[in-house]
Amino acid sequence: MIRSEILRDIAPILRDHLVVCNIGLPSQELHMIDDQPTNFYMLGTMGLSSSIGLGLALAQPKTVISIDGDGSVLTNLGTLPTIANNLADNYILLIIDNGSYGSTGDQPTYAGKKTSLTAVAKACGCENVVEVQDKDCGPALQAAIDSKKMTVIVCKCDSGNIKLPVITMDPVVIRHRFMQAVAS
Ligand SMILES: [Mg+2]
């Protein structure tokens, strides 16, 4: 499976929760598959989905799911010790690890070579780290939500992209409706 197929699989689970989605194609795909006011699409700042999601989880009680990529986590590797040391049991980091920088043309990342983000997350002190294959992402995500424990999920999948439009919604609108969803 490729990332867009995983997002399609887990969209019914994501719908009920606050979601911070990685810049580029992941956000475009989620927007196309199931646009929701509870989705915060990042239109800038590669690497910060996990950081923004952690901050949001620490600031309020609703479950927050950050959807990130292997390339983005590698870009902001300091995020994993920060997550490990700032416990928020309403926070789930879902790393869709396709071993490539998908949004820039599928150049390979080190996560697709020698570096295991699962091992890195554990070494950083993250206590609940699970690695799953693409088709098992939905059950793993639901289990993480139900556990009410901060969880890092590394979902291994194939690299590959679909053709789809950019998000034309004004960033101010994305932010405003998301803030309303957080407060409601
Ligand atoms: Mg990737």
mmCIF file with all atom_site columns, C-alpha atoms and ligand atoms in Angstrom:
data_model
loop_
_atom_site.group_PDB
_atom_site.id
_atom_site.type_symbol
_atom_site.label_atom_id
_atom_site.label_alt_id
_atom_site.label_comp_id
_atom_site.label_asym_id
_atom_site.label_entity_id
_atom_site.label_seq_id
_atom_site.pdbx_PDB_ins_code
_atom_site.Cartn_x
_atom_site.Cartn_y
_atom_site.Cartn_z
_atom_site.occupancy
_atom_site.B_iso_or_equiv
_atom_site.pdbx_formal_charge
_atom_site.auth_seq_id
_atom_site.auth_comp_id
_atom_site.auth_asym_id
_atom_site.auth_atom_id
_atom_site.pdbx_PDB_model_num
ATOM   1   C  CA . MET A 1 1   ? 0.000   0.000  0.000  1.00 0.00 ? 1   MET A CA 1
ATOM   2   C  CA . ILE A 1 2   ? 1.029   3.594  -0.530 1.00 0.00 ? 2   ILE A CA 1
ATOM   3   C  CA . ARG A 1 3   ? 0.330   6.525  1.810  1.00 0.00 ? 3   ARG A CA 1
ATOM   4   C  CA . SER A 1 4   ? -2.879  7.668  0.133  1.00 0.00 ? 4   SER A CA 1
ATOM   5   C  CA . GLU A 1 5   ? -4.341  4.164  0.458  1.00 0.00 ? 5   GLU A CA 1
ATOM   6   C  CA . ILE A 1 6   ? -3.496  4.109  4.157  1.00 0.00 ? 6   ILE A CA 1
ATOM   7   C  CA . LEU A 1 7   ? -5.105  7.520  4.651  1.00 0.00 ? 7   LEU A CA 1
ATOM   8   C  CA . ARG A 1 8   ? -8.223  6.257  2.913  1.00 0.00 ? 8   ARG A CA 1
ATOM   9   C  CA . ASP A 1 9   ? -8.238  3.250  5.250  1.00 0.00 ? 9   ASP A CA 1
ATOM   10  C  CA . ILE A 1 10  ? -7.907  5.264  8.443  1.00 0.00 ? 10  ILE A CA 1
ATOM   11  C  CA . ALA A 1 11  ? -10.064 8.272  7.486  1.00 0.00 ? 11  ALA A CA 1
ATOM   12  C  CA . PRO A 1 12  ? -13.118 6.940  9.387  1.00 0.00 ? 12  PRO A CA 1
ATOM   13  C  CA . ILE A 1 13  ? -10.974 6.706  12.537 1.00 0.00 ? 13  ILE A CA 1
ATOM   14  C  CA . LEU A 1 14  ? -9.368  10.123 12.069 1.00 0.00 ? 14  LEU A CA 1
ATOM   15  C  CA . ARG A 1 15  ? -12.731 11.864 11.590 1.00 0.00 ? 15  ARG A CA 1
ATOM   16  C  CA . ASP A 1 16  ? -13.560 11.925 15.301 1.00 0.00 ? 16  ASP A CA 1
ATOM   17  C  CA . HIS A 1 17  ? -10.248 13.410 16.419 1.00 0.00 ? 17  HIS A CA 1
ATOM   18  C  CA . LEU A 1 18  ? -8.021  16.434 16.063 1.00 0.00 ? 18  LEU A CA 1
ATOM   19  C  CA . VAL A 1 19  ? -5.518  15.748 13.287 1.00 0.00 ? 19  VAL A CA 1
ATOM   20  C  CA . VAL A 1 20  ? -2.362  17.678 12.449 1.00 0.00 ? 20  VAL A CA 1
ATOM   21  C  CA . CYS A 1 21  ? -1.242  16.602 8.992  1.00 0.00 ? 21  CYS A CA 1
ATOM   22  C  CA . ASN A 1 22  ? 2.184   16.817 7.444  1.00 0.00 ? 22  ASN A CA 1
ATOM   23  C  CA . ILE A 1 23  ? 2.952   19.351 4.726  1.00 0.00 ? 23  ILE A CA 1
ATOM   24  C  CA . GLY A 1 24  ? 2.605   18.546 1.052  1.00 0.00 ? 24  GLY A CA 1
ATOM   25  C  CA . LEU A 1 25  ? 0.980   15.474 -0.427 1.00 0.00 ? 25  LEU A CA 1
ATOM   26  C  CA . PRO A 1 26  ? -0.211  13.940 2.874  1.00 0.00 ? 26  PRO A CA 1
ATOM   27  C  CA . SER A 1 27  ? -2.324  17.030 3.583  1.00 0.00 ? 27  SER A CA 1
ATOM   28  C  CA . GLN A 1 28  ? -3.549  17.196 -0.002 1.00 0.00 ? 28  GLN A CA 1
ATOM   29  C  CA . GLU A 1 29  ? -4.532  13.537 0.132  1.00 0.00 ? 29  GLU A CA 1
ATOM   30  C  CA . LEU A 1 30  ? -6.336  13.793 3.458  1.00 0.00 ? 30  LEU A CA 1
ATOM   31  C  CA . HIS A 1 31  ? -8.125  16.920 2.244  1.00 0.00 ? 31  HIS A CA 1
ATOM   32  C  CA . MET A 1 32  ? -9.298  15.114 -0.880 1.00 0.00 ? 32  MET A CA 1
ATOM   33  C  CA . ILE A 1 33  ? -10.273 11.884 0.911  1.00 0.00 ? 33  ILE A CA 1
ATOM   34  C  CA . ASP A 1 34  ? -12.157 13.347 3.871  1.00 0.00 ? 34  ASP A CA 1
ATOM   35  C  CA . ASP A 1 35  ? -11.932 17.058 4.543  1.00 0.00 ? 35  ASP A CA 1
ATOM   36  C  CA . GLN A 1 36  ? -12.917 17.878 8.126  1.00 0.00 ? 36  GLN A CA 1
ATOM   37  C  CA . PRO A 1 37  ? -12.726 21.027 10.277 1.00 0.00 ? 37  PRO A CA 1
ATOM   38  C  CA . THR A 1 38  ? -10.807 18.857 12.762 1.00 0.00 ? 38  THR A CA 1
ATOM   39  C  CA . ASN A 1 39  ? -7.980  18.513 10.222 1.00 0.00 ? 39  ASN A CA 1
ATOM   40  C  CA . PHE A 1 40  ? -5.144  21.002 10.399 1.00 0.00 ? 40  PHE A CA 1
ATOM   41  C  CA . TYR A 1 41  ? -3.388  20.921 7.059  1.00 0.00 ? 41  TYR A CA 1
ATOM   42  C  CA . MET A 1 42  ? 0.140   22.208 7.200  1.00 0.00 ? 42  MET A CA 1
ATOM   43  C  CA . LEU A 1 43  ? 0.948   24.350 4.210  1.00 0.00 ? 43  LEU A CA 1
ATOM   44  C  CA . GLY A 1 44  ? 4.435   25.214 5.427  1.00 0.00 ? 44  GLY A CA 1
ATOM   45  C  CA . THR A 1 45  ? 7.146   24.258 7.937  1.00 0.00 ? 45  THR A CA 1
ATOM   46  C  CA . MET A 1 46  ? 8.306   20.773 6.976  1.00 0.00 ? 46  MET A CA 1
ATOM   47  C  CA . GLY A 1 47  ? 9.078   18.604 9.970  1.00 0.00 ? 47  GLY A CA 1
ATOM   48  C  CA . LEU A 1 48  ? 6.824   20.285 12.501 1.00 0.00 ? 48  LEU A CA 1
ATOM   49  C  CA . SER A 1 49  ? 3.638   18.232 12.379 1.00 0.00 ? 49  SER A CA 1
ATOM   50  C  CA . SER A 1 50  ? 4.753   16.165 15.355 1.00 0.00 ? 50  SER A CA 1
ATOM   51  C  CA . SER A 1 51  ? 5.798   19.251 17.329 1.00 0.00 ? 51  SER A CA 1
ATOM   52  C  CA . ILE A 1 52  ? 2.568   21.165 16.674 1.00 0.00 ? 52  ILE A CA 1
ATOM   53  C  CA . GLY A 1 53  ? 0.516   18.094 17.562 1.00 0.00 ? 53  GLY A CA 1
ATOM   54  C  CA . LEU A 1 54  ? 2.405   17.551 20.819 1.00 0.00 ? 54  LEU A CA 1
ATOM   55  C  CA . GLY A 1 55  ? 1.891   21.165 21.838 1.00 0.00 ? 55  GLY A CA 1
ATOM   56  C  CA . LEU A 1 56  ? -1.805  20.937 21.070 1.00 0.00 ? 56  LEU A CA 1
ATOM   57  C  CA . ALA A 1 57  ? -2.153  17.712 23.061 1.00 0.00 ? 57  ALA A CA 1
ATOM   58  C  CA . LEU A 1 58  ? -0.399  19.251 26.061 1.00 0.00 ? 58  LEU A CA 1
ATOM   59  C  CA . ALA A 1 59  ? -2.623  22.334 25.902 1.00 0.00 ? 59  ALA A CA 1
ATOM   60  C  CA . GLN A 1 60  ? -6.032  20.655 25.902 1.00 0.00 ? 60  GLN A CA 1
ATOM   61  C  CA . PRO A 1 61  ? -7.634  17.263 26.686 1.00 0.00 ? 61  PRO A CA 1
ATOM   62  C  CA . LYS A 1 62  ? -8.899  16.001 23.300 1.00 0.00 ? 62  LYS A CA 1
ATOM   63  C  CA . THR A 1 63  ? -7.049  13.261 21.462 1.00 0.00 ? 63  THR A CA 1
ATOM   64  C  CA . VAL A 1 64  ? -4.586  14.617 18.920 1.00 0.00 ? 64  VAL A CA 1
ATOM   65  C  CA . ILE A 1 65  ? -3.157  12.566 16.068 1.00 0.00 ? 65  ILE A CA 1
ATOM   66  C  CA . SER A 1 66  ? -0.148  13.918 14.214 1.00 0.00 ? 66  SER A CA 1
ATOM   67  C  CA . ILE A 1 67  ? 0.320   12.374 10.808 1.00 0.00 ? 67  ILE A CA 1
ATOM   68  C  CA . ASP A 1 68  ? 3.943   12.701 9.865  1.00 0.00 ? 68  ASP A CA 1
ATOM   69  C  CA . GLY A 1 69  ? 6.349   11.179 7.384  1.00 0.00 ? 69  GLY A CA 1
ATOM   70  C  CA . ASP A 1 70  ? 9.732   9.544  7.717  1.00 0.00 ? 70  ASP A CA 1
ATOM   71  C  CA . GLY A 1 71  ? 11.410  12.379 5.836  1.00 0.00 ? 71  GLY A CA 1
ATOM   72  C  CA . SER A 1 72  ? 9.802   14.999 8.049  1.00 0.00 ? 72  SER A CA 1
ATOM   73  C  CA . VAL A 1 73  ? 10.712  13.229 11.279 1.00 0.00 ? 73  VAL A CA 1
ATOM   74  C  CA . LEU A 1 74  ? 14.299  12.904 10.053 1.00 0.00 ? 74  LEU A CA 1
ATOM   75  C  CA . THR A 1 75  ? 14.254  16.642 9.321  1.00 0.00 ? 75  THR A CA 1
ATOM   76  C  CA . ASN A 1 76  ? 13.181  17.379 12.912 1.00 0.00 ? 76  ASN A CA 1
ATOM   77  C  CA . LEU A 1 77  ? 14.767  14.489 14.790 1.00 0.00 ? 77  LEU A CA 1
ATOM   78  C  CA . GLY A 1 78  ? 14.776  16.476 18.040 1.00 0.00 ? 78  GLY A CA 1
ATOM   79  C  CA . THR A 1 79  ? 11.029  15.963 18.134 1.00 0.00 ? 79  THR A CA 1
ATOM   80  C  CA . LEU A 1 80  ? 11.309  12.384 19.420 1.00 0.00 ? 80  LEU A CA 1
ATOM   81  C  CA . PRO A 1 81  ? 13.172  13.164 22.687 1.00 0.00 ? 81  PRO A CA 1
ATOM   82  C  CA . THR A 1 82  ? 10.847  16.141 23.140 1.00 0.00 ? 82  THR A CA 1
ATOM   83  C  CA . ILE A 1 83  ? 7.816   13.855 22.812 1.00 0.00 ? 83  ILE A CA 1
ATOM   84  C  CA . ALA A 1 84  ? 9.333   11.227 25.112 1.00 0.00 ? 84  ALA A CA 1
ATOM   85  C  CA . ASN A 1 85  ? 9.989   13.747 27.871 1.00 0.00 ? 85  ASN A CA 1
ATOM   86  C  CA . ASN A 1 86  ? 6.709   15.665 27.690 1.00 0.00 ? 86  ASN A CA 1
ATOM   87  C  CA . LEU A 1 87  ? 4.118   13.001 28.299 1.00 0.00 ? 87  LEU A CA 1
ATOM   88  C  CA . ALA A 1 88  ? 0.662   13.612 26.842 1.00 0.00 ? 88  ALA A CA 1
ATOM   89  C  CA . ASP A 1 89  ? -1.535  10.527 26.939 1.00 0.00 ? 89  ASP A CA 1
ATOM   90  C  CA . ASN A 1 90  ? -3.934  12.148 24.477 1.00 0.00 ? 90  ASN A CA 1
ATOM   91  C  CA . TYR A 1 91  ? -1.211  12.264 21.813 1.00 0.00 ? 91  TYR A CA 1
ATOM   92  C  CA . ILE A 1 92  ? -0.509  9.835  19.000 1.00 0.00 ? 92  ILE A CA 1
ATOM   93  C  CA . LEU A 1 93  ? 2.262   10.304 16.485 1.00 0.00 ? 93  LEU A CA 1
ATOM   94  C  CA . LEU A 1 94  ? 1.608   8.312  13.328 1.00 0.00 ? 94  LEU A CA 1
ATOM   95  C  CA . ILE A 1 95  ? 4.692   8.193  11.137 1.00 0.00 ? 95  ILE A CA 1
ATOM   96  C  CA . ILE A 1 96  ? 3.816   6.928  7.681  1.00 0.00 ? 96  ILE A CA 1
ATOM   97  C  CA . ASP A 1 97  ? 7.210   5.561  6.731  1.00 0.00 ? 97  ASP A CA 1
ATOM   98  C  CA . ASN A 1 98  ? 7.468   5.008  3.000  1.00 0.00 ? 98  ASN A CA 1
ATOM   99  C  CA . GLY A 1 99  ? 11.249  5.351  2.967  1.00 0.00 ? 99  GLY A CA 1
ATOM   100 C  CA . SER A 1 100 ? 11.102  8.384  0.738  1.00 0.00 ? 100 SER A CA 1
ATOM   101 C  CA . TYR A 1 101 ? 10.607  12.133 0.577  1.00 0.00 ? 101 TYR A CA 1
ATOM   102 C  CA . GLY A 1 102 ? 7.278   11.685 -1.190 1.00 0.00 ? 102 GLY A CA 1
ATOM   103 C  CA . SER A 1 103 ? 6.298   15.288 -1.739 1.00 0.00 ? 103 SER A CA 1
ATOM   104 C  CA . THR A 1 104 ? 9.533   16.202 -3.479 1.00 0.00 ? 104 THR A CA 1
ATOM   105 C  CA . GLY A 1 105 ? 9.689   13.257 -5.873 1.00 0.00 ? 105 GLY A CA 1
ATOM   106 C  CA . ASP A 1 106 ? 10.294  10.111 -3.848 1.00 0.00 ? 106 ASP A CA 1
ATOM   107 C  CA . GLN A 1 107 ? 13.977  10.564 -3.173 1.00 0.00 ? 107 GLN A CA 1
ATOM   108 C  CA . PRO A 1 108 ? 15.007  7.831  -0.690 1.00 0.00 ? 108 PRO A CA 1
ATOM   109 C  CA . THR A 1 109 ? 15.361  8.668  3.012  1.00 0.00 ? 109 THR A CA 1
ATOM   110 C  CA . TYR A 1 110 ? 17.657  7.006  5.510  1.00 0.00 ? 110 TYR A CA 1
ATOM   111 C  CA . ALA A 1 111 ? 14.551  5.471  7.120  1.00 0.00 ? 111 ALA A CA 1
ATOM   112 C  CA . GLY A 1 112 ? 14.341  3.296  4.026  1.00 0.00 ? 112 GLY A CA 1
ATOM   113 C  CA . LYS A 1 113 ? 17.981  2.302  4.458  1.00 0.00 ? 113 LYS A CA 1
ATOM   114 C  CA . LYS A 1 114 ? 19.804  1.598  7.744  1.00 0.00 ? 114 LYS A CA 1
ATOM   115 C  CA . THR A 1 115 ? 17.908  3.873  10.141 1.00 0.00 ? 115 THR A CA 1
ATOM   116 C  CA . SER A 1 116 ? 14.914  2.488  12.033 1.00 0.00 ? 116 SER A CA 1
ATOM   117 C  CA . LEU A 1 117 ? 12.653  5.259  13.301 1.00 0.00 ? 117 LEU A CA 1
ATOM   118 C  CA . THR A 1 118 ? 11.054  2.686  15.599 1.00 0.00 ? 118 THR A CA 1
ATOM   119 C  CA . ALA A 1 119 ? 14.419  2.035  17.247 1.00 0.00 ? 119 ALA A CA 1
ATOM   120 C  CA . VAL A 1 120 ? 15.215  5.759  17.334 1.00 0.00 ? 120 VAL A CA 1
ATOM   121 C  CA . ALA A 1 121 ? 11.885  6.555  19.039 1.00 0.00 ? 121 ALA A CA 1
ATOM   122 C  CA . LYS A 1 122 ? 12.503  3.854  21.648 1.00 0.00 ? 122 LYS A CA 1
ATOM   123 C  CA . ALA A 1 123 ? 16.068  5.023  22.216 1.00 0.00 ? 123 ALA A CA 1
ATOM   124 C  CA . CYS A 1 124 ? 14.748  8.548  22.746 1.00 0.00 ? 124 CYS A CA 1
ATOM   125 C  CA . GLY A 1 125 ? 12.566  7.283  25.590 1.00 0.00 ? 125 GLY A CA 1
ATOM   126 C  CA . CYS A 1 126 ? 9.181   6.947  23.911 1.00 0.00 ? 126 CYS A CA 1
ATOM   127 C  CA . GLU A 1 127 ? 7.451   4.200  25.908 1.00 0.00 ? 127 GLU A CA 1
ATOM   128 C  CA . ASN A 1 128 ? 4.755   2.979  23.553 1.00 0.00 ? 128 ASN A CA 1
ATOM   129 C  CA . VAL A 1 129 ? 6.224   2.504  20.102 1.00 0.00 ? 129 VAL A CA 1
ATOM   130 C  CA . VAL A 1 130 ? 4.665   0.113  17.628 1.00 0.00 ? 130 VAL A CA 1
ATOM   131 C  CA . GLU A 1 131 ? 5.784   -0.709 14.112 1.00 0.00 ? 131 GLU A CA 1
ATOM   132 C  CA . VAL A 1 132 ? 3.179   -2.050 11.744 1.00 0.00 ? 132 VAL A CA 1
ATOM   133 C  CA . GLN A 1 133 ? 2.772   -2.813 8.086  1.00 0.00 ? 133 GLN A CA 1
ATOM   134 C  CA . ASP A 1 134 ? 0.429   -0.679 5.989  1.00 0.00 ? 134 ASP A CA 1
ATOM   135 C  CA . LYS A 1 135 ? -2.691  -2.850 6.202  1.00 0.00 ? 135 LYS A CA 1
ATOM   136 C  CA . ASP A 1 136 ? -2.442  -3.014 9.987  1.00 0.00 ? 136 ASP A CA 1
ATOM   137 C  CA . CYS A 1 137 ? -2.354  0.754  10.458 1.00 0.00 ? 137 CYS A CA 1
ATOM   138 C  CA . GLY A 1 138 ? -6.065  1.162  11.204 1.00 0.00 ? 138 GLY A CA 1
ATOM   139 C  CA . PRO A 1 139 ? -6.236  -1.435 13.996 1.00 0.00 ? 139 PRO A CA 1
ATOM   140 C  CA . ALA A 1 140 ? -2.991  -0.085 15.500 1.00 0.00 ? 140 ALA A CA 1
ATOM   141 C  CA . LEU A 1 141 ? -4.326  3.466  15.435 1.00 0.00 ? 141 LEU A CA 1
ATOM   142 C  CA . GLN A 1 142 ? -7.622  2.458  17.032 1.00 0.00 ? 142 GLN A CA 1
ATOM   143 C  CA . ALA A 1 143 ? -5.775  0.475  19.703 1.00 0.00 ? 143 ALA A CA 1
ATOM   144 C  CA . ALA A 1 144 ? -3.586  3.489  20.455 1.00 0.00 ? 144 ALA A CA 1
ATOM   145 C  CA . ILE A 1 145 ? -6.635  5.742  20.792 1.00 0.00 ? 145 ILE A CA 1
ATOM   146 C  CA . ASP A 1 146 ? -8.378  3.236  23.048 1.00 0.00 ? 146 ASP A CA 1
ATOM   147 C  CA . SER A 1 147 ? -5.279  2.763  25.227 1.00 0.00 ? 147 SER A CA 1
ATOM   148 C  CA . LYS A 1 148 ? -5.222  6.451  26.217 1.00 0.00 ? 148 LYS A CA 1
ATOM   149 C  CA . LYS A 1 149 ? -1.429  6.229  26.299 1.00 0.00 ? 149 LYS A CA 1
ATOM   150 C  CA . MET A 1 150 ? 0.918   8.404  24.313 1.00 0.00 ? 150 MET A CA 1
ATOM   151 C  CA . THR A 1 151 ? 1.876   6.233  21.367 1.00 0.00 ? 151 THR A CA 1
ATOM   152 C  CA . VAL A 1 152 ? 4.227   6.417  18.426 1.00 0.00 ? 152 VAL A CA 1
ATOM   153 C  CA . ILE A 1 153 ? 3.155   4.303  15.459 1.00 0.00 ? 153 ILE A CA 1
ATOM   154 C  CA . VAL A 1 154 ? 5.606   3.679  12.653 1.00 0.00 ? 154 VAL A CA 1
ATOM   155 C  CA . CYS A 1 155 ? 3.644   2.413  9.672  1.00 0.00 ? 155 CYS A CA 1
ATOM   156 C  CA . LYS A 1 156 ? 5.847   0.917  6.975  1.00 0.00 ? 156 LYS A CA 1
ATOM   157 C  CA . CYS A 1 157 ? 4.524   1.169  3.440  1.00 0.00 ? 157 CYS A CA 1
ATOM   158 C  CA . ASP A 1 158 ? 5.494   1.542  -0.196 1.00 0.00 ? 158 ASP A CA 1
ATOM   159 C  CA . SER A 1 159 ? 6.513   4.849  -1.693 1.00 0.00 ? 159 SER A CA 1
ATOM   160 C  CA . GLY A 1 160 ? 4.324   6.320  -4.385 1.00 0.00 ? 160 GLY A CA 1
ATOM   161 C  CA . ASN A 1 161 ? 2.038   9.228  -5.053 1.00 0.00 ? 161 ASN A CA 1
ATOM   162 C  CA . ILE A 1 162 ? -1.262  9.897  -6.749 1.00 0.00 ? 162 ILE A CA 1
ATOM   163 C  CA . LYS A 1 163 ? -2.069  12.932 -8.878 1.00 0.00 ? 163 LYS A CA 1
ATOM   164 C  CA . LEU A 1 164 ? -4.276  15.356 -6.990 1.00 0.00 ? 164 LEU A CA 1
ATOM   165 C  CA . PRO A 1 165 ? -4.984  19.051 -6.677 1.00 0.00 ? 165 PRO A CA 1
ATOM   166 C  CA . VAL A 1 166 ? -3.403  21.444 -4.214 1.00 0.00 ? 166 VAL A CA 1
ATOM   167 C  CA . ILE A 1 167 ? -5.466  22.738 -1.291 1.00 0.00 ? 167 ILE A CA 1
ATOM   168 C  CA . THR A 1 168 ? -6.967  26.056 -2.315 1.00 0.00 ? 168 THR A CA 1
ATOM   169 C  CA . MET A 1 169 ? -8.578  26.794 1.050  1.00 0.00 ? 169 MET A CA 1
ATOM   170 C  CA . ASP A 1 170 ? -7.158  29.945 2.589  1.00 0.00 ? 170 ASP A CA 1
ATOM   171 C  CA . PRO A 1 171 ? -4.706  29.095 5.398  1.00 0.00 ? 171 PRO A CA 1
ATOM   172 C  CA . VAL A 1 172 ? -6.559  31.560 7.634  1.00 0.00 ? 172 VAL A CA 1
ATOM   173 C  CA . VAL A 1 173 ? -9.748  29.553 7.094  1.00 0.00 ? 173 VAL A CA 1
ATOM   174 C  CA . ILE A 1 174 ? -7.958  26.276 7.835  1.00 0.00 ? 174 ILE A CA 1
ATOM   175 C  CA . ARG A 1 175 ? -6.631  27.742 11.054 1.00 0.00 ? 175 ARG A CA 1
ATOM   176 C  CA . HIS A 1 176 ? -9.929  29.376 12.071 1.00 0.00 ? 176 HIS A CA 1
ATOM   177 C  CA . ARG A 1 177 ? -12.153 26.369 11.613 1.00 0.00 ? 177 ARG A CA 1
ATOM   178 C  CA . PHE A 1 178 ? -9.577  24.141 13.311 1.00 0.00 ? 178 PHE A CA 1
ATOM   179 C  CA . MET A 1 179 ? -9.441  26.471 16.317 1.00 0.00 ? 179 MET A CA 1
ATOM   180 C  CA . GLN A 1 180 ? -13.225 26.343 16.497 1.00 0.00 ? 180 GLN A CA 1
ATOM   181 C  CA . ALA A 1 181 ? -13.113 22.534 16.385 1.00 0.00 ? 181 ALA A CA 1
ATOM   182 C  CA . VAL A 1 182 ? -10.554 22.498 19.188 1.00 0.00 ? 182 VAL A CA 1
ATOM   183 C  CA . ALA A 1 183 ? -12.724 24.774 21.321 1.00 0.00 ? 183 ALA A CA 1
ATOM   184 C  CA . SER A 1 184 ? -16.076 23.093 20.623 1.00 0.00 ? 184 SER A CA 1
HETATM 185 MG MG . MG  B 2 .   ? 8.169   9.590  3.385  1.00 0.00 ? 1   MG  B MG 1
#
